XYZ file of C-alpha atoms in Angstrom:
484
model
C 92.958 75.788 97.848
C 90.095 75.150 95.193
C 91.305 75.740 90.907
C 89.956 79.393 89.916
C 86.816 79.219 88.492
C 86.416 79.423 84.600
C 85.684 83.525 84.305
C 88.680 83.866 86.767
C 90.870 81.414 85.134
C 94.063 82.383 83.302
C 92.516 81.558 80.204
C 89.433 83.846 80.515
C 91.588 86.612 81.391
C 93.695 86.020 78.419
C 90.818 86.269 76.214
C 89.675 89.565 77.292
C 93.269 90.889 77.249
C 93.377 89.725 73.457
C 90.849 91.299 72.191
C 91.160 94.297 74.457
C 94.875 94.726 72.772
C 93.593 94.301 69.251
C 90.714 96.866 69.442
C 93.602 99.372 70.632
C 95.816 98.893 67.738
C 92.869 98.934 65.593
C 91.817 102.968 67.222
C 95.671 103.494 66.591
C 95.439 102.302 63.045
C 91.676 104.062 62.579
C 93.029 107.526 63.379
C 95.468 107.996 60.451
C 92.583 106.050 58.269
C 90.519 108.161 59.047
C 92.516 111.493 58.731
C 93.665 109.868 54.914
C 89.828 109.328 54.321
C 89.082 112.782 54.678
C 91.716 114.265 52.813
C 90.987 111.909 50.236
C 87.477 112.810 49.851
C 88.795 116.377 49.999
C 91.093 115.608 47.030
C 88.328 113.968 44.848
C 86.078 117.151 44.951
C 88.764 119.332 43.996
C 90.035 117.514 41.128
C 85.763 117.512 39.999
C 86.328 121.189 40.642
C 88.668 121.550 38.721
C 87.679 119.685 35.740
C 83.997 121.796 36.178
C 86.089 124.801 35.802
C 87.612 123.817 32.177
C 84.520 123.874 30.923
C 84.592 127.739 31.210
C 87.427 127.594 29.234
C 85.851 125.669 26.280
C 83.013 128.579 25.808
C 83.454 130.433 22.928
C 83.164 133.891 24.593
C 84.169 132.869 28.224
C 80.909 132.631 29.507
C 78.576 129.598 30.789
C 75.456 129.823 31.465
C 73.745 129.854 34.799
C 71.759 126.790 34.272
C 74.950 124.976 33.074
C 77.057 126.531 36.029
C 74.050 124.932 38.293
C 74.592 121.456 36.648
C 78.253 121.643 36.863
C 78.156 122.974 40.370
C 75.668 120.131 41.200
C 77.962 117.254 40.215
C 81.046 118.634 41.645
C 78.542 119.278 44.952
C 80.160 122.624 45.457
C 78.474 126.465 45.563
C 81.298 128.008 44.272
C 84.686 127.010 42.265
C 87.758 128.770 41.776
C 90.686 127.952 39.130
C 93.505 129.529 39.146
C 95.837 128.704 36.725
C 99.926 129.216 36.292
C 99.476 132.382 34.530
C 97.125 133.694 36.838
C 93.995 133.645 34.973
C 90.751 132.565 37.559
C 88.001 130.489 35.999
C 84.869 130.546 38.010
C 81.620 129.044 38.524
C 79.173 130.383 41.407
C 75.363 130.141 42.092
C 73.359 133.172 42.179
C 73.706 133.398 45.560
C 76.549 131.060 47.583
C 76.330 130.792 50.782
C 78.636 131.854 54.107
C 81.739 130.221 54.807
C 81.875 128.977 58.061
C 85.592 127.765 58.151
C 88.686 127.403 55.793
C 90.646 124.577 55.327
C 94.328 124.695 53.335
C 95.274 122.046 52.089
C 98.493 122.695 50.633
C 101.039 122.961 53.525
C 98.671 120.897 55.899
C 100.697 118.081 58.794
C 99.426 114.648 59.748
C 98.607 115.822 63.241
C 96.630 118.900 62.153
C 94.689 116.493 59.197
C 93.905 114.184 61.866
C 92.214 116.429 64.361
C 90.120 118.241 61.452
C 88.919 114.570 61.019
C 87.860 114.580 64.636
C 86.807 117.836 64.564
C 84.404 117.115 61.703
C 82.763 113.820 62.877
C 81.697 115.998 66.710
C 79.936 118.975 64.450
C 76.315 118.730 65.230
C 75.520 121.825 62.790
C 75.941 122.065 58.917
C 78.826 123.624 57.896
C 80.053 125.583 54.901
C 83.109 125.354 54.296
C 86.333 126.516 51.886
C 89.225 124.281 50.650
C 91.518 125.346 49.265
C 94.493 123.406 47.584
C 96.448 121.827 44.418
C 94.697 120.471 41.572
C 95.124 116.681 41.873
C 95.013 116.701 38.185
C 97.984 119.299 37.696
C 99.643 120.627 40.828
C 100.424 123.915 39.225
C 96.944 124.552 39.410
C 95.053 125.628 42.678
C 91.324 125.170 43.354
C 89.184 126.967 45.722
C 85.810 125.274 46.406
C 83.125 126.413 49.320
C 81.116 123.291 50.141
C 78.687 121.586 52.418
C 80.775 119.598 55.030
C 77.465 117.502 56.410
C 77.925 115.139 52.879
C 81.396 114.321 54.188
C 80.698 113.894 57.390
C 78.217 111.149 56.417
C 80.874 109.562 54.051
C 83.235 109.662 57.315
C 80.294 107.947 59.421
C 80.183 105.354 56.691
C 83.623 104.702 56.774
C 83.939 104.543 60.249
C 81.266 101.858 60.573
C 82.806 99.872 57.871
C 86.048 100.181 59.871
C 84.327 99.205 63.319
C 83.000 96.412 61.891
C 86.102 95.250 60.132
C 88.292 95.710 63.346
C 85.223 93.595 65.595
C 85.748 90.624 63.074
C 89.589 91.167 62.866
C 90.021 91.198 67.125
C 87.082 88.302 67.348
C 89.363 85.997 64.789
C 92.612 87.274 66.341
C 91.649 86.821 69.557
C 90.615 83.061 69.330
C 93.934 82.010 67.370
C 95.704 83.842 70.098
C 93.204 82.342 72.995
C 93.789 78.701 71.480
C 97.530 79.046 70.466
C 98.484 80.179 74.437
C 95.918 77.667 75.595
C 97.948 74.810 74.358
C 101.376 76.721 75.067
C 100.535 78.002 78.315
C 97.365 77.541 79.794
C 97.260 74.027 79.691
C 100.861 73.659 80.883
C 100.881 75.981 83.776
C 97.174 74.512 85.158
C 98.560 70.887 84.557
C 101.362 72.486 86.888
C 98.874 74.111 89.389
C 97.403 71.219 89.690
C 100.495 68.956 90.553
C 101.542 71.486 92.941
C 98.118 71.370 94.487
C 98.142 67.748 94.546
C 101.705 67.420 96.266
C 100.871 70.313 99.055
C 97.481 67.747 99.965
C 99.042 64.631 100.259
C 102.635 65.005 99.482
C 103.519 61.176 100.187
C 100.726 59.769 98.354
C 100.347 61.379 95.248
C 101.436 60.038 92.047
C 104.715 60.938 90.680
C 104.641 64.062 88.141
C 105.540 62.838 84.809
C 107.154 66.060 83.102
C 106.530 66.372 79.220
C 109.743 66.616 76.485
C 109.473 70.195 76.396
C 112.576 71.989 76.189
C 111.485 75.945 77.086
C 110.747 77.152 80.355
C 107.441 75.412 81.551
C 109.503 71.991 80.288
C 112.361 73.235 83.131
C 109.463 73.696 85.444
C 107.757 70.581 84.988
C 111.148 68.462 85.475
C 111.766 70.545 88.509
C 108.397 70.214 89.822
C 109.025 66.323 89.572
C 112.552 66.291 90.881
C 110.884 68.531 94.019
C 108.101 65.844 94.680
C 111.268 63.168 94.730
C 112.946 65.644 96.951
C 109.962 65.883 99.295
C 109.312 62.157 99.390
C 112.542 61.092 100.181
C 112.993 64.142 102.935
C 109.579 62.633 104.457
C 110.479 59.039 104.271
C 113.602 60.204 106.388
C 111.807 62.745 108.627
C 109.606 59.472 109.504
C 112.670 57.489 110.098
C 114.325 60.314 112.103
C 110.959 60.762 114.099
C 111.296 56.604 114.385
C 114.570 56.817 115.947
C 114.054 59.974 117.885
C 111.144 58.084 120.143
C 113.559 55.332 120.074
C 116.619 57.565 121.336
C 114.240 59.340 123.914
C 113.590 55.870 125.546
C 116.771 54.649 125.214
C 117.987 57.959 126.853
C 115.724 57.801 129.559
C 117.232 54.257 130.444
C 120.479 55.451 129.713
C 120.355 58.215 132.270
C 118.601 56.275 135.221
C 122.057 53.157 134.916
C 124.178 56.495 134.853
C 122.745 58.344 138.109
C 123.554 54.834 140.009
C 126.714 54.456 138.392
C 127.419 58.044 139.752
C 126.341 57.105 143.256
C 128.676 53.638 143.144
C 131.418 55.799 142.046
C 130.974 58.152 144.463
C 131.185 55.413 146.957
C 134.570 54.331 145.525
C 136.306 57.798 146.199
C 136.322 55.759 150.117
C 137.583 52.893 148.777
C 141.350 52.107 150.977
C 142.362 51.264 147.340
C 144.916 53.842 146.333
C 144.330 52.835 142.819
C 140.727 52.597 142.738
C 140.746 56.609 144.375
C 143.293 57.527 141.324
C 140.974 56.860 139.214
C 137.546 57.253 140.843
C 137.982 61.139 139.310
C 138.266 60.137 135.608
C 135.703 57.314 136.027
C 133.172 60.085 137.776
C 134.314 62.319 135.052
C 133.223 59.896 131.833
C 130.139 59.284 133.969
C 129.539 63.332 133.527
C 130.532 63.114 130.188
C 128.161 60.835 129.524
C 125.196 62.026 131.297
C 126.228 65.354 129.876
C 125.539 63.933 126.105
C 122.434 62.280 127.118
C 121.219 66.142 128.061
C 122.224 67.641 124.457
C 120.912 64.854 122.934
C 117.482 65.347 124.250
C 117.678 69.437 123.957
C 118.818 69.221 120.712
C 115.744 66.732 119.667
C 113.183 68.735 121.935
C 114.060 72.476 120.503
C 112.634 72.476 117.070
C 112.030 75.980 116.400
C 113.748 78.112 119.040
C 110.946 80.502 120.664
C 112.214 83.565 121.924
C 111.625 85.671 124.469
C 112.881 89.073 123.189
C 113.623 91.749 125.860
C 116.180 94.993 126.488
C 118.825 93.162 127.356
C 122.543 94.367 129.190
C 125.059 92.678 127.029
C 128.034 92.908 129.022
C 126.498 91.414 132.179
C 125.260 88.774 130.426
C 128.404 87.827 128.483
C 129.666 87.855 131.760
C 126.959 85.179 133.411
C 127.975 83.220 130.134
C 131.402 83.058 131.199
C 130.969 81.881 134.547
C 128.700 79.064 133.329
C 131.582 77.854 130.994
C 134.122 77.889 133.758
C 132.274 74.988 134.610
C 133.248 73.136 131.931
C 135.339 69.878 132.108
C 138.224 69.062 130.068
C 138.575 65.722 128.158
C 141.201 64.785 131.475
C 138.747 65.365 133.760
C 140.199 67.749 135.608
C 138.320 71.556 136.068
C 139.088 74.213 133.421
C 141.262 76.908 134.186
C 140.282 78.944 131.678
C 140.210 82.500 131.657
C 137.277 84.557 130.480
C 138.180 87.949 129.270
C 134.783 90.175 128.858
C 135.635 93.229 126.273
C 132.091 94.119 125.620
C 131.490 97.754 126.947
C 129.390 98.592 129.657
C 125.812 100.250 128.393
C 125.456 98.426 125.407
C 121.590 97.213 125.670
C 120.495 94.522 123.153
C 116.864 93.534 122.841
C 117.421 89.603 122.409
C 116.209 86.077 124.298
C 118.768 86.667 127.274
C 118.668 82.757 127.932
C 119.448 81.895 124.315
C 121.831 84.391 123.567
C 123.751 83.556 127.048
C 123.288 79.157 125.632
C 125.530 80.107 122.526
C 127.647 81.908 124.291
C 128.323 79.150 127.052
C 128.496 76.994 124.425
C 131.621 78.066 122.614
C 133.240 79.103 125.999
C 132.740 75.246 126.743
C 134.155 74.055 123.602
C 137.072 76.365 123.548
C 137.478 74.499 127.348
C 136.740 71.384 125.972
C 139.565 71.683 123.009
C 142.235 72.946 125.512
C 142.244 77.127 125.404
C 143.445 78.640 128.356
C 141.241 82.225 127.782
C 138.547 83.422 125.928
C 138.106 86.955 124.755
C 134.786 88.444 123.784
C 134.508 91.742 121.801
C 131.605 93.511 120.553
C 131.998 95.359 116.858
C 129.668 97.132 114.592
C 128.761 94.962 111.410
C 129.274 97.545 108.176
C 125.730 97.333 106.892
C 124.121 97.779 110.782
C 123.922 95.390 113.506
C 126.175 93.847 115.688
C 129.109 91.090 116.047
C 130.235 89.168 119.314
C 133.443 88.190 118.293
C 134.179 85.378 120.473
C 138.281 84.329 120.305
C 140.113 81.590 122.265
C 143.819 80.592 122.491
C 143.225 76.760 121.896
C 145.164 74.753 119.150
C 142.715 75.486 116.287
C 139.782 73.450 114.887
C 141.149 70.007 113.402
C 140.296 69.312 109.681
C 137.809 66.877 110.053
C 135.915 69.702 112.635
C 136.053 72.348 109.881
C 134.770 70.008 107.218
C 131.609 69.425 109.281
C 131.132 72.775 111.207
C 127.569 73.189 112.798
C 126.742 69.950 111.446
C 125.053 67.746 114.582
C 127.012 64.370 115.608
C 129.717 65.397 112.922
C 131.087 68.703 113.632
C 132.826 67.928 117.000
C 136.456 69.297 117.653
C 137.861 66.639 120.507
C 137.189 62.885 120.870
C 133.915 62.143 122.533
C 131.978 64.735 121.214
C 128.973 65.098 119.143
C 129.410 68.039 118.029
C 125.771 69.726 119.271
C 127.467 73.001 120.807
C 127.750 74.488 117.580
C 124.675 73.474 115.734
C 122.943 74.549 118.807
C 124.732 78.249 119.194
C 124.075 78.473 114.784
C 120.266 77.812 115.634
C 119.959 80.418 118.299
C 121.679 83.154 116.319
C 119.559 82.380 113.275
C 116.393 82.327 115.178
C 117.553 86.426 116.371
C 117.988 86.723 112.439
C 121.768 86.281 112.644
C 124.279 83.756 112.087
C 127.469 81.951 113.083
C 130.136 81.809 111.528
C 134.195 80.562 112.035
C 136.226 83.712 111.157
C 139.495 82.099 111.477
C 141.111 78.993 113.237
C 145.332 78.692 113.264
C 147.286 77.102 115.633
C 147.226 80.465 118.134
C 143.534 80.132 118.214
C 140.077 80.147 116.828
C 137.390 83.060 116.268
C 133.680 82.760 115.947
C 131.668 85.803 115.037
C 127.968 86.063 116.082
C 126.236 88.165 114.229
C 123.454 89.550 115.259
C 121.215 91.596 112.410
C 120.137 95.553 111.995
C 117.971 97.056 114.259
C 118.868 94.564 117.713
C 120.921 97.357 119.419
C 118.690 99.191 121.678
C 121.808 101.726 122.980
C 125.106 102.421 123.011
C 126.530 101.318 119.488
C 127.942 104.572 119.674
C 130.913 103.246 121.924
C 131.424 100.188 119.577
C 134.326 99.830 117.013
C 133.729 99.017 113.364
C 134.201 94.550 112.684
C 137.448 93.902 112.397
C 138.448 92.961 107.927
C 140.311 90.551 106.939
C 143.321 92.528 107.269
C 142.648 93.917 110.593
C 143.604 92.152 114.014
C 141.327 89.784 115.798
C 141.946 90.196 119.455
C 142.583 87.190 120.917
């Protein structure tokens, strides 16, 4: 899979959420500026207003004239100006003729909220307003001013300040954006594409690549990079053994091949020597035939256990108590290490209607398989129940009566070549039944193994019973009995 190209890379997309982020918290911050800006503009006319209106009070008779009002009125930029001071007097200037108030604005018990959407309100008028305010004297809050003004002068003060502001927030995201851009870039970008890379690298040719050489870093793309090279070791040693393995399984296939054709005459010699007028040679003719079994036996899980791979399955509806019962009569067949024929007795709980939709052949392999070992290790019977797992699905609980599982058997359980219970054994039967269960979505697992027996549970997940898991019981706890 090709690198992403440099608009799609991480580091583009960075960039763009950068200065997407700071724009938004500049609009955040621009909405209380610009709320303050108007008030503060607001502010600055009254306290003009209010100092215009003194200047009635510093007339000898009260009175200024209209040409002075005009002058007074013309550098506060107001039509009309109200003081009202403490002891109620009202100073006021007015033209001849003010104009109509379009809207009132009160300044003096006015919230952040309501400030800020007069500011908005403002900057979307497309006709000039006139307008009152009306609030404190900046000056001296015991006095109040009333003013009626044009609002189209503020407005354009707003507009100004709001381009000032744009432009200020532009540089500020620009120059925030490419600290932030080069500072991950070096952190993170670099790193993690470094990373891709190495991954991409190992998936191609995982044998011949170069080994990763992880940095000193100490934070979390340092752990990555040190796993990332202790994977590629992993993989290279797993390959160098799966070559080995693939070595000696050709090898083993030959060898088996041999091995099975000096067997087959061996059988037919020995067959030969049941005649024999040798009493001795016909006592033991039976365990001779019987190693030859043995041995031709191994030689068949051998190569099914190297052939399988993944287990393909064939999934239908099928009856589970018929087939547990098939099972059983295929492990009846099984030999004991003596040579002699199992008597072993196969006890088939599993109700009658209860449909499964599973690979009949597989299913009915793991089953024959533990019936043989339980054979194999000396049980006598073999009971098979069917419970309902807690969390859905279903459990073959699969008890025998044998001596129990030795301790080198339960330290290498479903392990192949290791994990076998009896002298002789490799130990497949298990690995085998773990893999079939697991390809259904299951498992295997050893519930418990005394000296009155041993009991494997195969568990089989949600959603495999087709019918009647009504008639089951719920899977037995640990403090519950396991039939046996």
């Amino acid at each position: 899979m090709p690198l992403p190209s440099v608009t799609r890379s991480l580091s583009a997309k960075l960039l763009v959420l950068t200065v997407l982020f700071v724009l938004l918290a500049e609009v955040l911050i621009y909405t209380p500026s610009i709320a303050r800006y108007r008030l503060t503009y607001l502010e600055e006319r009254l306290a003009a207003a209010h100092l215009a209106a003194l200047s009635v009070e510093a007339t000898p008779d009260m009175m200024v004239a209209m040409e002075l009002q005009n002058e007074l009125l013309a550098h506060v930029g107001a039509h009309a100006v109200e003081l009202i001071r403490p002891d109620s007097r009202v100073y006021m200037l007015s033209r001849s003729m003010p104009p109509t108030v379009d809207a009132v604005f009160d300044l003096r018990a006015t919230m952040a909220p309501r400030l800020a959407a007069d500011a908005f309100m403002a900057l979307a008028q497309r006709r000039d307003r006139v307008i009152r305010v009306i609030g404190p004297s900046p000056k001296d809050p015991a006095f109040q001013v009333e003013m009626v003004i044009d609002e189209r002068p503020m407005i354009r003060a707003m507009v100004d300040f709001s381009g000032r502001i744009l432009a200020l927030s532009v540089a500020i995201s620009l120059i925030a954006a490419v600290l932030v851009f080069v500072s991950l870039t070096r952190l993170l970008v670099r790193p993690m594409r470094r990373l891709t890379e190495g991954l991409v690298a190992i998936r191609r040719d995982p044998d011949g690549t170069p080994p990763f050489q992880p940095s000193a870093r100490s934070d979390e793309i340092g752990v990555a990079e040190r796993e990332l090279a202790d994977m590629q070791a992993t993989i290279r040693s797993a390959l160098r053994q799966r070559e080995r393995l693939a070595a000696l399984g050709t090898a083993v296939a030959k060898i088996n091949h041999d091995l099975r054709a000096i067997l087959s005459t061996a059988a037919l010699l020995s067959e030969r020597l049941a005649e024999s007028a040798d009493p001795e040679v016909r006592r033991v003719t039976p365990r001779l035939m019987a190693s030859i079994d043995r041995a031709v036996e191994l030689c068949g899980q051998t190569m099914t256990y190297t052939r399988d791979g993944l287990l393909p399955l064939t999934r239908t509806a099928v009856p589970l108590r018929p087939l547990v019962e098939e099972a059983g009569a295929a492990a009846l067949a099984a030999l004991r290490p003596d040579g002699e024929r199992a008597e072993l007795r196969w006890d088939n709980r599993v109700p009658e209607g209860l449909t499964v939709r599973a690979d009949a052949a597989q299913l009915s392999r793991a089953l024959v398989n533990l019936g043989r070992n339980a054979a194999q290790a000396g049980a006598g019977a073999v009971t098979v129940t069917a419970r309902e797992r807690p969390g859905g699905g279903l459990v073959l609980l699969v008890a025998d009566d044998g001596p129990g599982l030795p301790p080198r058997a339960r330290d290498n359980l479903f392990q192949p070549f290791a994990g076998s219970a009896r002298a002789g054994g490799v130990g497949l039967g298990l690995a085998i039944a773990r893999e079939v269960l697991r390809a259904h979505g299951g498992d295997l697992r050893l519930v418990e193994s005394t000296a009155a027996g041993t009991v494997f549970a195969l568990e089989l997940p949600p959603g495999i019973v087709v019918e009647g898991v009504a008639r089951l019981g719920e899977m037995p706890t640990s403090d519950s009995p396991i039939p046996h």
